[in-house]
Short mmCIF file of C-alpha atoms (C1' of nucleotides) in Angstrom, two decimals:
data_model
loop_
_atom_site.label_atom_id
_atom_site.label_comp_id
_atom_site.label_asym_id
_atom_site.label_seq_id
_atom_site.Cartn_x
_atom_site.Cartn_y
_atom_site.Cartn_z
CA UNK A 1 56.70 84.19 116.10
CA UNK A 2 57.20 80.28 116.06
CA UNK A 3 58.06 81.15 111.91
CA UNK A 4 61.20 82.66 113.09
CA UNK A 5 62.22 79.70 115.40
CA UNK A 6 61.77 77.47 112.77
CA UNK A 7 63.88 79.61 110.41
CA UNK A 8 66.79 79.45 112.87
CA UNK A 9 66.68 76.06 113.42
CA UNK A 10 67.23 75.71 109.51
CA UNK A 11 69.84 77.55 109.42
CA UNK A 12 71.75 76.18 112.26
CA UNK A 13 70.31 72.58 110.51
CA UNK A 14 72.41 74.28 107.25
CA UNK A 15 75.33 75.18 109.29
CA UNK A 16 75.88 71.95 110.86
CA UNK A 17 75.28 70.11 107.33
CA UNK A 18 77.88 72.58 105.61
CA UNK A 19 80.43 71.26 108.25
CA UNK A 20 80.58 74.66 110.24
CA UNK A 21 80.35 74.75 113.95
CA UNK A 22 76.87 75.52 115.83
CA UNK A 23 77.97 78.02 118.65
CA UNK A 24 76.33 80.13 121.09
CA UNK A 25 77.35 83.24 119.81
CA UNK A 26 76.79 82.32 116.38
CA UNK A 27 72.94 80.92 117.44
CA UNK A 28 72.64 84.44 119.08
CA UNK A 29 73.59 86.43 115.80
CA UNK A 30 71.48 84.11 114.32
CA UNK A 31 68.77 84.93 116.33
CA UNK A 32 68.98 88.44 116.13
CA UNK A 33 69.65 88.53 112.83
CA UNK A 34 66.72 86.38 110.49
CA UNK A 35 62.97 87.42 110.44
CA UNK A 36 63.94 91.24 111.11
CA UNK A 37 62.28 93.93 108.92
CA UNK A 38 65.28 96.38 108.99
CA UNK A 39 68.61 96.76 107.61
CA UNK A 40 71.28 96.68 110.07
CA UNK A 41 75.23 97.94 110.45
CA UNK A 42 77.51 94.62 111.99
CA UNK A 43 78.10 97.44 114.29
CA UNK A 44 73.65 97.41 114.99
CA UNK A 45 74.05 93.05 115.36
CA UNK A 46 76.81 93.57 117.50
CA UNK A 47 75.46 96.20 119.99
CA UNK A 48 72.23 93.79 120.19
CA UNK A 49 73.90 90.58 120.67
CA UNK A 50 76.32 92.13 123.23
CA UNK A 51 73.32 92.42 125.91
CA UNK A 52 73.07 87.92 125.85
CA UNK A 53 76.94 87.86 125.54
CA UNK A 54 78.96 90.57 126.76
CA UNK A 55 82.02 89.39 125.38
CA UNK A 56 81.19 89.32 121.66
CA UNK A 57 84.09 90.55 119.53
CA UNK A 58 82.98 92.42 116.70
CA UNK A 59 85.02 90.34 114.34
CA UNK A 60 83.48 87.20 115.70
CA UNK A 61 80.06 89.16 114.17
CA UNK A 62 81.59 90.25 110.41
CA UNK A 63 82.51 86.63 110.10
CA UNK A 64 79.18 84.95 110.83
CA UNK A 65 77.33 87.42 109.04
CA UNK A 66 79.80 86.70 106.07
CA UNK A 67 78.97 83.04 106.41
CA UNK A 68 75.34 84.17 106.43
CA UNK A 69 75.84 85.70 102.95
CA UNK A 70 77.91 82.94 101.63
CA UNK A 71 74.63 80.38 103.35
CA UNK A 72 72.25 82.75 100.67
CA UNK A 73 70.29 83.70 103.77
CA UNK A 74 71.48 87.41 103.80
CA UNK A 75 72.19 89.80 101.70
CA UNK A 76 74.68 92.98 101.39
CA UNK A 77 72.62 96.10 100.58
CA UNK A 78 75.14 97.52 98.21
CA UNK A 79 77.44 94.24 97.67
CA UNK A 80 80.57 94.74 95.45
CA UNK A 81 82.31 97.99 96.40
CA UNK A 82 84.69 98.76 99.18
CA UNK A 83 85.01 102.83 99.38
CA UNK A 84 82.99 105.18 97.39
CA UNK A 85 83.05 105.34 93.84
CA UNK A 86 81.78 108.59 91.37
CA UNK A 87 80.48 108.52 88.29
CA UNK A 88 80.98 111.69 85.88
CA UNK A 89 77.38 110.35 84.19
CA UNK A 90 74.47 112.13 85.80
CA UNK A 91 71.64 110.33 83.04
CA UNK A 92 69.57 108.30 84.00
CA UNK A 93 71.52 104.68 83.68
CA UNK A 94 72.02 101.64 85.24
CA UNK A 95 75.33 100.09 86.30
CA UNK A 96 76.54 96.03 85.58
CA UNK A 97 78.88 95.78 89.38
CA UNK A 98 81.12 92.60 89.17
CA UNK A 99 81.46 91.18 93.13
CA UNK A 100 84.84 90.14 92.72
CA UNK A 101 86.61 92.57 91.51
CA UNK A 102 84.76 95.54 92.14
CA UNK A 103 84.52 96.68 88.09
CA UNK A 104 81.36 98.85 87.38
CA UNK A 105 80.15 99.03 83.69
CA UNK A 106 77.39 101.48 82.27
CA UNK A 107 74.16 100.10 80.91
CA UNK A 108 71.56 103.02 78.95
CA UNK A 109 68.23 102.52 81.11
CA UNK A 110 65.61 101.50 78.99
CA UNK A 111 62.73 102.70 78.62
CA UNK A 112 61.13 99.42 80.68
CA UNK A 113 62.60 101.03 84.21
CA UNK A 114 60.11 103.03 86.29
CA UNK A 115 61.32 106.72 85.92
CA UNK A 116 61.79 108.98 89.14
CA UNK A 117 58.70 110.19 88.76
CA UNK A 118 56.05 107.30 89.04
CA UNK A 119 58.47 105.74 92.20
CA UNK A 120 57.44 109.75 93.96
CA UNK A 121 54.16 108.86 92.88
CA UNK A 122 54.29 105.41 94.26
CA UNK A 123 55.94 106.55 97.80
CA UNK A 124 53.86 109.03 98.37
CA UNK A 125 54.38 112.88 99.42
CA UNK A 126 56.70 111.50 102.52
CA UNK A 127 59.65 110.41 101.27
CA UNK A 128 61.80 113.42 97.88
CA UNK A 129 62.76 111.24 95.39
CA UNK A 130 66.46 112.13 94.04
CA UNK A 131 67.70 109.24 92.35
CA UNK A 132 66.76 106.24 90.87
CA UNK A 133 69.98 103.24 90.65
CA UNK A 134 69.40 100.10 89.15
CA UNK A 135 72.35 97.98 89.77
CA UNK A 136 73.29 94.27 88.29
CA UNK A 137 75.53 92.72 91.01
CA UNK A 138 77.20 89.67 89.57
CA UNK A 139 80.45 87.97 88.50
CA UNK A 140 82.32 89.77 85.53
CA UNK A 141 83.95 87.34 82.53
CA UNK A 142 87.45 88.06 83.37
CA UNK A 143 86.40 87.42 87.13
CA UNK A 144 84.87 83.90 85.71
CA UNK A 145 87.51 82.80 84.33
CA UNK A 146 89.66 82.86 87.04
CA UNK A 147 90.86 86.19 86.38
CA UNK A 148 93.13 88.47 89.01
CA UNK A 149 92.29 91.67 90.24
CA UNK A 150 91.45 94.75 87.82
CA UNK A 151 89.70 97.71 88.39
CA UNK A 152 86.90 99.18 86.30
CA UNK B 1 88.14 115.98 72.62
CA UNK B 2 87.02 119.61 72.11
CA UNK B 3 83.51 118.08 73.87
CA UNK B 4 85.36 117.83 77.08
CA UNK B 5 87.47 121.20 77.29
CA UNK B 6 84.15 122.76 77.19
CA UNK B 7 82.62 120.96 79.38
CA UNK B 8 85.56 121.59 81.88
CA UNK B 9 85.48 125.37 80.99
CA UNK B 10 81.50 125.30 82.05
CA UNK B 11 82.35 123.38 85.41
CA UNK B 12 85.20 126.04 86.08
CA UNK B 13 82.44 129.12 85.08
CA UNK B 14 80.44 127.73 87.43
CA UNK B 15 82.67 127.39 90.25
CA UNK B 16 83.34 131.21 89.33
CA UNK B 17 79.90 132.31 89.44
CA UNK B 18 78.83 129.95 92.86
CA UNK B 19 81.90 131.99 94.65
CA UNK B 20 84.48 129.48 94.81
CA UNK B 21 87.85 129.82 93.50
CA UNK B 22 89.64 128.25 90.43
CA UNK B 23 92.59 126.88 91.50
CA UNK B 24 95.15 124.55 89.32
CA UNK B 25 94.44 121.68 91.26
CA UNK B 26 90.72 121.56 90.63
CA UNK B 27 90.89 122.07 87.38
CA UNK B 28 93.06 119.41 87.08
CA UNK B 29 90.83 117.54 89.28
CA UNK B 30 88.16 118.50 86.97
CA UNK B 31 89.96 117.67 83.80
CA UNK B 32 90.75 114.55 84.81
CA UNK B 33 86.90 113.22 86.03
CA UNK B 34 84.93 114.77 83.67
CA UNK B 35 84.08 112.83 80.36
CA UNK B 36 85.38 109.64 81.46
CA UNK B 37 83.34 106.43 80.86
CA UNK B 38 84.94 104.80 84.10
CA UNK B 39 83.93 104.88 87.84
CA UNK B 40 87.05 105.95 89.88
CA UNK B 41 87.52 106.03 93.80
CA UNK B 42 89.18 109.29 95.35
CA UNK B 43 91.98 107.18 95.18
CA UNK B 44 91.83 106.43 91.90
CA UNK B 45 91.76 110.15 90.58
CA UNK B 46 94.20 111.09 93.12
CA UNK B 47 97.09 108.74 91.41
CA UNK B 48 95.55 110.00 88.41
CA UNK B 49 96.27 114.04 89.09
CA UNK B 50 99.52 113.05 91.42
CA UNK B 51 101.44 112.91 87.60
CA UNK B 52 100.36 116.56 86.99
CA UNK B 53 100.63 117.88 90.49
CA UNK B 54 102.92 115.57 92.95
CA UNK B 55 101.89 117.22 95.85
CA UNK B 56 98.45 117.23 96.07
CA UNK B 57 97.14 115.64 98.94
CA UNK B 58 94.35 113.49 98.72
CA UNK B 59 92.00 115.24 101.47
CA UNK B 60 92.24 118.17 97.82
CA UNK B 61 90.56 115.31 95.97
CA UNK B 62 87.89 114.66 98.18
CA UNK B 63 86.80 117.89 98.46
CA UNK B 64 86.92 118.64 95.26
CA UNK B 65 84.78 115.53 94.52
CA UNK B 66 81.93 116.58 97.03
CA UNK B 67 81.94 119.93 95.27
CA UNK B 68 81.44 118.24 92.44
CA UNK B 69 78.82 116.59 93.55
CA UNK B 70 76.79 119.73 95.03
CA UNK B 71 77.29 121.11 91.81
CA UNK B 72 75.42 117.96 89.93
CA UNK B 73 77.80 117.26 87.52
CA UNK B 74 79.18 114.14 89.57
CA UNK B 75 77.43 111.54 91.53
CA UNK B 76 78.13 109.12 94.04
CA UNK B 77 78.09 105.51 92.58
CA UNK B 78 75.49 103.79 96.04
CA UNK B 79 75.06 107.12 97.91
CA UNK B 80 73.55 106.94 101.58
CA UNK B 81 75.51 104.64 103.16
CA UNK B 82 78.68 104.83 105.77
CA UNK B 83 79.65 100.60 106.27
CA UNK B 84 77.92 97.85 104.97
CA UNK B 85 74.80 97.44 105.82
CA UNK B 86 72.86 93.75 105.79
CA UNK B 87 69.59 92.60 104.35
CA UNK B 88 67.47 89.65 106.25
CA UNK B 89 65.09 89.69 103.06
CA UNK B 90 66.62 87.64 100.08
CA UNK B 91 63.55 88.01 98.17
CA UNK B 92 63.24 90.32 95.38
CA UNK B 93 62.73 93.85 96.58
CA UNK B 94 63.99 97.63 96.23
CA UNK B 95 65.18 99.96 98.60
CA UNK B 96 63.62 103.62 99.45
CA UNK B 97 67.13 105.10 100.87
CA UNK B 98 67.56 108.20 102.63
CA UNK B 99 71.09 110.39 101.83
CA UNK B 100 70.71 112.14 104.90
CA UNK B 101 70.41 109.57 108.00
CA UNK B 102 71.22 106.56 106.13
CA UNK B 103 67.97 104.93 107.12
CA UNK B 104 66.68 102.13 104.57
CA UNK B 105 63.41 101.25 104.12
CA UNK B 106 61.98 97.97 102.23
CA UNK B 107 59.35 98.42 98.93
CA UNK B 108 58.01 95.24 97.42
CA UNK B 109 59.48 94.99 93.86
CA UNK B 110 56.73 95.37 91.46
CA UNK B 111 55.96 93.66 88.07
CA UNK B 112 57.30 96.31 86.24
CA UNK B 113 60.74 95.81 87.31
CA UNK B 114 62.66 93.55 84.83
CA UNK B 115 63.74 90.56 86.09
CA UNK B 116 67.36 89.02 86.79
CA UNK B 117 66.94 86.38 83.97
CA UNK B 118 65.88 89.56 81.19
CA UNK B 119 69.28 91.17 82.36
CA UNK B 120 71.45 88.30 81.97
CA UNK B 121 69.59 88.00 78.25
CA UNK B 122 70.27 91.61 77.78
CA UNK B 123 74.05 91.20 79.04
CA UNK B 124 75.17 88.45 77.18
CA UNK B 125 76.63 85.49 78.44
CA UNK B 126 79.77 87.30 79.61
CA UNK B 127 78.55 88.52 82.96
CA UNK B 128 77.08 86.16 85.34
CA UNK B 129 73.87 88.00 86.90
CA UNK B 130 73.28 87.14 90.50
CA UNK B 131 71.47 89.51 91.87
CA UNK B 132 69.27 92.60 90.78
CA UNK B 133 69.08 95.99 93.10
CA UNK B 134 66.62 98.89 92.38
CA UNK B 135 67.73 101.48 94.83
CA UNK B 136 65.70 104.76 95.05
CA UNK B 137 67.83 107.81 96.88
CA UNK B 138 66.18 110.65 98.18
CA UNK B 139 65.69 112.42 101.74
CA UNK B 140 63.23 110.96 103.84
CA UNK B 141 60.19 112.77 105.58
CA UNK B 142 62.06 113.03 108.92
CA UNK B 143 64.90 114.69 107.39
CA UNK B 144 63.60 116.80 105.22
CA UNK B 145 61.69 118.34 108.49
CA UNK B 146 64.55 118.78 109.48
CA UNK B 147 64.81 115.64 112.09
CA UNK B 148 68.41 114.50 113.72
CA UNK B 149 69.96 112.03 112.52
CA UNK B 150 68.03 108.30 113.52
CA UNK B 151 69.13 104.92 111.96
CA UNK B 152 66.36 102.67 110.18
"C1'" DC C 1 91.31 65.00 121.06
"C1'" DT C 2 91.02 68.15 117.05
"C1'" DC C 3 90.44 71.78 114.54
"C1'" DG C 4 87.05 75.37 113.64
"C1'" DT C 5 85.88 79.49 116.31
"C1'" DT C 6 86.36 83.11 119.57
"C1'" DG C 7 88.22 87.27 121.67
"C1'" DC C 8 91.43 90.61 121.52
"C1'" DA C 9 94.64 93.78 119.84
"C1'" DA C 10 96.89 95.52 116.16
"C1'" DA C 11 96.88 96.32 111.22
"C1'" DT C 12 94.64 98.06 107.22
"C1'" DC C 13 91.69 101.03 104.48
"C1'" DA C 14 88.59 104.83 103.49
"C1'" DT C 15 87.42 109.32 104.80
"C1'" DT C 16 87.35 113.49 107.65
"C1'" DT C 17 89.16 117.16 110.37
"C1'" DG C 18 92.22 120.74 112.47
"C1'" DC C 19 95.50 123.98 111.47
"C1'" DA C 20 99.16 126.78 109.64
"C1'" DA C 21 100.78 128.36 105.14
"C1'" DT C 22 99.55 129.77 100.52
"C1'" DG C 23 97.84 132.08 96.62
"C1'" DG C 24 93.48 133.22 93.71
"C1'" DA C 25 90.05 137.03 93.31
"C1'" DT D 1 94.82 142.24 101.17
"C1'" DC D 2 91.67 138.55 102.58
"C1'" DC D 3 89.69 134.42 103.03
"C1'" DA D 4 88.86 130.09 100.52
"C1'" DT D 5 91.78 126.41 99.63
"C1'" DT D 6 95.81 123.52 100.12
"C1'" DG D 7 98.91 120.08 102.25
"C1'" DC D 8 99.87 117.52 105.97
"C1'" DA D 9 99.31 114.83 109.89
"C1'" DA D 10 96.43 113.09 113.10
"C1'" DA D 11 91.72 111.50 114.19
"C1'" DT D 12 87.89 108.66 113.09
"C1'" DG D 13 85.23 104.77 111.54
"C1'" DA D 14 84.74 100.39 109.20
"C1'" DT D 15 86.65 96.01 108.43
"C1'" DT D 16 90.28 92.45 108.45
"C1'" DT D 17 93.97 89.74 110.27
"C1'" DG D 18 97.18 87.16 113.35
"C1'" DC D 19 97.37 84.41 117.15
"C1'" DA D 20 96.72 82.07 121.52
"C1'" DA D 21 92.97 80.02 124.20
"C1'" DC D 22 88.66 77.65 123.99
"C1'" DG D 23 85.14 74.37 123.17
"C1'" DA D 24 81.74 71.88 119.82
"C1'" DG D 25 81.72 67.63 117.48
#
DNA sequence: CTCGTTGCAAATCATTTGCAATGGA
DNA sequence: TCCATTGCAAATGATTTGCAACGAG
């Protein structure tokens, strides 16, 4: 797919404009990385760039990928938490999930979200809905103003 | 809060009646998640129980959290995923997730989703919305026939 | 030539597991 | 009494960091 050429070549255009350093391994990440369908561990990138360049260090992946976030050209599926976090609400709500400082506040769902049900209904008979989670990811006021850590 | 004590003593009948024993340390456990408007970490409700019970290790806590879980009167804040896991796609979409293998599958975002810009409205202007996720758990086809584990 | 990047190993977290001792039912 | 549960320490897995060597600009 010549699409995906031209994709890395903006990127690398990007990288080079943004003052950063167009290297091999970062190309190759690159690469492997853009036009894919799937969503994949820096453990997945790093097993598939290792067969171009057996030397990759796995760090040397988490960082590019990292710049790739910063770029806007990939996302974190579940950005903002680092461990697992419970909630003692089971209802249906959503939750507001400040970047920075990891902080997660409740929103009530309204009734304008698609309930369990119609998304079954929408997947088909292949897939047993459980749970629905809408989640705002963004930066919280305190984190705005230049505030220091603080948990929820 | 009378509320809460009998919500606790309904968690503890339960534990009764599903065969598993009442000891002080999950009901402290207990007593100490339940009711709360917050989103701790393991961590987080370990301190928390430490002042009560200073030796309780913090392999206690995550058991009793998982219990908790089975049970449905907890929930895990993302559930499904072990690492972070990246996203090629930037553009608006959800995400069909499987608890089971982990595997994440892509779902164009519909209409009826609201939109990052109705959020932020909704919000107010202390939160600065970035990015909107509609995630929707479950256990996915191959799972639930019982299939081994298999990544996206 | 310079300084951003790489590779590597060790450090840091989050979470799980194995096992002997304990104490609810 | 008996076995689920606890505490602990060690194992595991994910991610970051420090630093010397390297190489793109």
């Amino acid at each position: 797919m010549a699409e995906r050429e031209a994709f890395v070549d903006q990127i690398v255009q990007d990288l080079r404009v943004s003052g950063h350093r167009v290297t091999p391994q970062r190309v190759a990440i690159i690469r492997e990385f853009v036009g894919r369908a799937d969503h994949p561990s820096a453990e997945a990138i790093h097993q598939r760039v290792v067969a171009e360049f057996p030397m990759i260090a796995i760090s040397t992946v988490y960082s590019t990928i990292r710049l790739l976030v910063e770029m806007g050209v990939a996302a974190e599926v579940s950005p903002g938490f680092t461990g697992a976090r419970f909630d003692p609400n089971t209802s249906n709500h959503c939750h507001v999930v400040c970047t920075h400082c990891g902080s997660i506040a409740d929103v009530p769902a309204g009734p304008e979200l698609p309930t369990a049900e119609a998304c079954a209904e929408t997947l088909g008979s292949g897939f047993r809905v459980e749970r629905l989670t809408l989640d705002i990811h963004g930066v919280c006021a305190r984190c705005a103003a230049g505030g220091s850590d603080a948990p929820d």
